[in-house]
Amino acid sequence: MKIVMLGAPGAGKGTQSKKISGHYKIPHISTGDIFRANIKSGTDLGIKAKEYIDKGLLVPDDLTIALILERLQHEDCSKGYVLDGYPRTIPQAESLDAALATKYEEIEVAINIDVPNDHIIKRMSGRRACLNCGATYHVVTIPPKIDGICDVCGSKLVLRDDDKPETVEKRLKVYAQQTEPLIEYYRQKGKLKTVDGTKGMDYIFKNIIELTMSLD
Ligand code: AMP
């Protein structure tokens, strides 16, 4: 099954994508994670992407589209995938659809995790990340066992630059302008399913499985 996750930054796309990936045994592909891995290892792509990410802006379409289309060629994508953070613009969605159409394939469902902006701002200020292994936490909802320390690798947890309040506000503006139109894009194709992202993590996941199981 090929799934696209939609929703504002901080809506919970990453958390739900991981659970969906485990349930349907399909890879979880996060463009944000791919960019962060490239930044960490200092690749050309990472150096270019960092300039945009740190300002709360989207990485340009040409870089992002090439990256994802290459990733989708990998063997592990043959039975589907859950795309987390891609597409984020109409040209990205169109490029994905066009690439899939050449193989007579298509995205089966776009799941929109709907969360109002004031919830998002509260949530993101509590997020903590491990820059060493990529694990993420929340001071209230998913706290680490030891305050400020990663459960997985023992490194110090930080508030990522792109989760700082001023960057979050910028990201929400960018989301409204460039990414929100995708809701209508997938609705018009009859592929949109919306879940209430203000509910608990397990409730949302159950809801997503109910909405997708007939497609499996
Ligand atoms: P995320 O972890 O999905 O919130 O992504 C972190 C940052 O990576 C975003 O704020 C963007 O700057 C960049 N990014 C991730 N996915 C995309 C995409 N599909 N298009 C452009 N930029 C992206």
Coordinates of C-alpha atoms and ligand atoms in Angstrom, one line a residue:
M1 CA 0.0 0.0 0.0
K2 CA 1.3 3.5 -0.9
I3 CA 0.3 6.0 1.7
V4 CA 1.0 9.8 1.9
M5 CA 0.8 11.5 5.3
L6 CA -0.4 15.1 5.3
G7 CA -0.6 17.5 8.2
A8 CA 1.1 20.5 9.6
P9 CA 4.6 20.2 11.1
G10 CA 4.1 18.7 14.6
A11 CA 0.8 17.1 13.8
G12 CA 2.2 13.7 14.5
K13 CA 3.0 12.4 11.0
G14 CA 6.3 10.9 12.1
T15 CA 4.9 9.0 15.1
Q16 CA 1.9 7.6 13.1
S17 CA 4.1 6.8 10.1
K18 CA 6.3 4.6 12.2
K19 CA 3.3 2.7 13.6
I20 CA 1.7 2.3 10.1
S21 CA 5.1 1.1 8.8
G22 CA 5.2 -1.6 11.5
H23 CA 1.6 -2.6 11.0
Y24 CA 1.6 -3.0 7.2
K25 CA 5.4 -4.0 7.0
I26 CA 6.2 -1.2 4.5
P27 CA 9.1 1.2 4.8
H28 CA 8.6 4.6 6.5
I29 CA 10.2 7.2 4.3
S30 CA 10.7 10.6 5.8
T31 CA 12.3 13.3 3.7
G32 CA 13.1 15.3 6.9
D33 CA 15.0 12.2 8.3
I34 CA 16.9 11.8 5.0
F35 CA 17.8 15.5 5.0
R36 CA 18.9 15.3 8.7
A37 CA 21.1 12.2 8.0
N38 CA 22.7 14.1 5.1
I39 CA 23.3 17.2 7.3
K40 CA 24.9 14.9 9.9
S41 CA 27.3 13.3 7.5
G42 CA 28.1 16.6 5.7
T43 CA 27.1 15.6 2.2
D44 CA 26.5 18.3 -0.5
L45 CA 22.8 17.7 -0.3
G46 CA 23.0 18.1 3.5
I47 CA 24.9 21.4 3.3
K48 CA 22.4 22.8 0.7
A49 CA 19.3 21.5 2.7
K50 CA 20.5 22.9 6.0
E51 CA 20.4 26.5 4.7
Y52 CA 16.6 26.1 4.2
I53 CA 15.7 23.9 7.1
D54 CA 17.3 26.1 9.7
K55 CA 15.2 29.0 8.4
G56 CA 11.9 27.0 8.5
L57 CA 11.8 27.1 4.7
L58 CA 11.2 24.2 2.3
V59 CA 14.1 22.6 0.5
P60 CA 13.7 23.5 -3.2
D61 CA 11.6 21.1 -5.2
D62 CA 14.4 20.0 -7.7
L63 CA 16.5 18.6 -4.8
T64 CA 13.6 17.0 -3.0
I65 CA 11.9 15.4 -5.9
A66 CA 15.1 13.8 -7.2
L67 CA 15.9 12.5 -3.7
I68 CA 12.5 10.9 -3.2
L69 CA 12.2 9.4 -6.7
E70 CA 15.6 7.8 -6.3
R71 CA 14.6 6.4 -2.8
L72 CA 11.4 4.9 -4.2
Q73 CA 13.4 2.8 -6.7
H74 CA 14.9 0.7 -3.8
E75 CA 13.8 -2.9 -3.5
D76 CA 12.1 -2.4 -0.1
C77 CA 9.5 -0.1 -1.7
S78 CA 8.1 -2.9 -4.0
K79 CA 5.1 -3.5 -1.7
G80 CA 4.5 0.1 -0.9
Y81 CA 5.6 2.7 1.6
V82 CA 4.4 5.4 3.9
L83 CA 5.6 8.8 2.9
D84 CA 6.1 11.2 5.8
G85 CA 6.8 14.8 4.8
Y86 CA 6.5 14.3 1.1
P87 CA 4.9 15.7 -0.9
R88 CA 4.9 19.2 0.6
T89 CA 4.1 21.2 -2.6
I90 CA 1.8 20.6 -5.6
P91 CA 4.8 20.1 -8.0
Q92 CA 6.1 17.4 -5.6
A93 CA 2.8 15.6 -5.7
E94 CA 2.5 15.9 -9.4
S95 CA 6.0 14.6 -9.9
L96 CA 5.3 11.6 -7.7
D97 CA 2.0 10.9 -9.5
A98 CA 3.7 11.2 -12.9
A99 CA 6.6 8.9 -11.8
L100 CA 4.1 6.3 -10.5
A101 CA 1.9 6.5 -13.6
T102 CA 4.8 5.4 -15.8
K103 CA 4.6 2.1 -13.9
Y104 CA 0.7 2.0 -13.9
E105 CA 0.8 2.7 -10.1
E106 CA -0.7 5.3 -7.9
I107 CA -0.9 6.6 -4.3
E108 CA -3.8 4.7 -2.7
V109 CA -4.5 7.1 0.2
A110 CA -3.5 10.5 1.7
I111 CA -4.1 10.7 5.4
N112 CA -4.5 14.2 6.8
I113 CA -3.8 14.5 10.5
D114 CA -5.8 17.5 11.4
V115 CA -4.5 19.6 14.3
P116 CA -5.2 23.4 14.9
N117 CA -2.3 25.7 15.0
D118 CA -2.5 26.6 18.7
H119 CA -2.1 22.9 19.6
I120 CA 0.9 22.6 17.2
I121 CA 2.8 25.5 18.8
K122 CA 2.3 24.0 22.3
R123 CA 3.3 20.6 21.2
M124 CA 6.5 21.6 19.3
S125 CA 7.9 23.6 22.1
G126 CA 8.0 20.3 24.2
R127 CA 9.7 18.2 21.5
R128 CA 13.2 17.0 22.2
A129 CA 15.5 15.2 19.8
C130 CA 18.6 13.1 19.9
L131 CA 21.0 14.5 17.3
N132 CA 23.1 11.3 17.6
C133 CA 20.6 8.5 16.8
G134 CA 17.5 10.5 15.6
A135 CA 15.1 9.4 18.4
T136 CA 12.4 11.9 19.3
Y137 CA 10.6 12.6 22.6
H138 CA 8.2 15.0 24.2
V139 CA 8.6 16.4 27.7
V140 CA 4.9 15.6 28.5
T141 CA 3.7 12.9 26.2
I142 CA 6.8 10.8 25.4
P143 CA 9.3 11.7 28.1
P144 CA 12.7 9.9 28.1
K145 CA 13.4 7.6 31.1
I146 CA 16.1 10.1 32.4
D147 CA 15.3 13.8 31.9
G148 CA 17.2 15.2 28.9
I149 CA 19.0 11.9 28.0
C150 CA 18.2 9.7 25.0
D151 CA 16.8 6.2 26.0
V152 CA 18.4 4.6 23.0
C153 CA 22.0 5.9 22.9
G154 CA 22.4 7.9 26.1
S155 CA 23.2 11.2 24.3
K156 CA 22.0 14.6 25.4
L157 CA 18.5 15.6 24.1
V158 CA 18.0 19.0 22.5
L159 CA 15.3 21.3 21.1
R160 CA 16.0 21.1 17.4
D161 CA 16.6 24.5 15.7
D162 CA 13.6 23.8 13.5
D163 CA 11.3 23.2 16.6
K164 CA 12.2 26.6 18.2
P165 CA 9.1 28.9 18.5
E166 CA 10.2 31.5 15.9
T167 CA 11.0 28.7 13.4
V168 CA 7.7 26.9 14.1
E169 CA 5.7 30.0 13.3
K170 CA 7.6 30.4 10.0
R171 CA 7.0 26.7 9.3
L172 CA 3.3 27.0 9.9
K173 CA 3.1 29.9 7.5
V174 CA 5.0 28.0 4.9
Y175 CA 2.7 25.0 5.5
A176 CA -0.4 27.1 5.0
Q177 CA 0.9 28.6 1.8
Q178 CA 2.6 25.6 0.1
T179 CA 1.5 22.4 1.7
E180 CA -2.2 22.8 2.7
P181 CA -3.3 23.0 -0.9
L182 CA -2.4 19.3 -1.1
I183 CA -5.5 18.5 1.0
E184 CA -7.6 19.7 -1.9
Y185 CA -5.4 18.0 -4.4
Y186 CA -6.0 14.6 -2.9
R187 CA -9.6 15.3 -2.0
Q188 CA -10.3 16.0 -5.7
K189 CA -8.7 12.6 -6.6
G190 CA -11.0 10.9 -4.0
K191 CA -8.0 9.8 -1.9
L192 CA -8.2 12.0 1.1
K193 CA -9.0 10.6 4.6
T194 CA -8.9 12.9 7.6
V195 CA -8.3 12.0 11.2
D196 CA -8.6 14.1 14.3
G197 CA -5.0 14.7 15.4
T198 CA -5.9 16.2 18.7
K199 CA -6.9 12.8 20.0
G200 CA -4.5 10.3 21.7
M201 CA -1.7 8.6 19.7
D202 CA -3.4 5.1 20.0
Y203 CA -6.8 6.4 19.1
I204 CA -5.5 8.1 16.0
F205 CA -3.6 5.0 14.9
K206 CA -6.7 2.8 15.3
N207 CA -8.6 5.3 13.2
I208 CA -6.0 5.2 10.5
I209 CA -6.0 1.4 10.4
E210 CA -9.8 1.4 10.1
L211 CA -9.6 3.9 7.2
T212 CA -6.9 1.9 5.4
M213 CA -7.5 -1.8 6.0
S214 CA -9.9 -2.2 3.1
L215 CA -7.1 -0.9 0.8
D216 CA -4.5 -3.5 1.9
Ligands
AMP1 P1 10.2 17.3 8.9 O1 11.1 16.5 9.8 O2 9.3 16.4 8.0 O3 9.3 18.3 9.6 O4 11.2 18.1 7.9 C1 12.1 19.0 8.4 C2 12.4 20.0 7.4 O5 13.0 19.4 6.2 C3 11.3 20.8 6.8 O6 10.9 21.9 7.6 C4 11.8 21.3 5.5 O7 12.7 22.3 5.6 C5 12.6 20.0 5.0 N1 11.7 19.1 4.2 C6 11.3 17.9 4.6 N2 10.5 17.3 3.6 C7 10.5 18.3 2.6 C8 9.9 18.3 1.4 N3 9.1 17.3 0.9 N4 10.0 19.4 0.6 C9 10.8 20.4 1.0 N5 11.4 20.5 2.2 C10 11.3 19.4 3.0

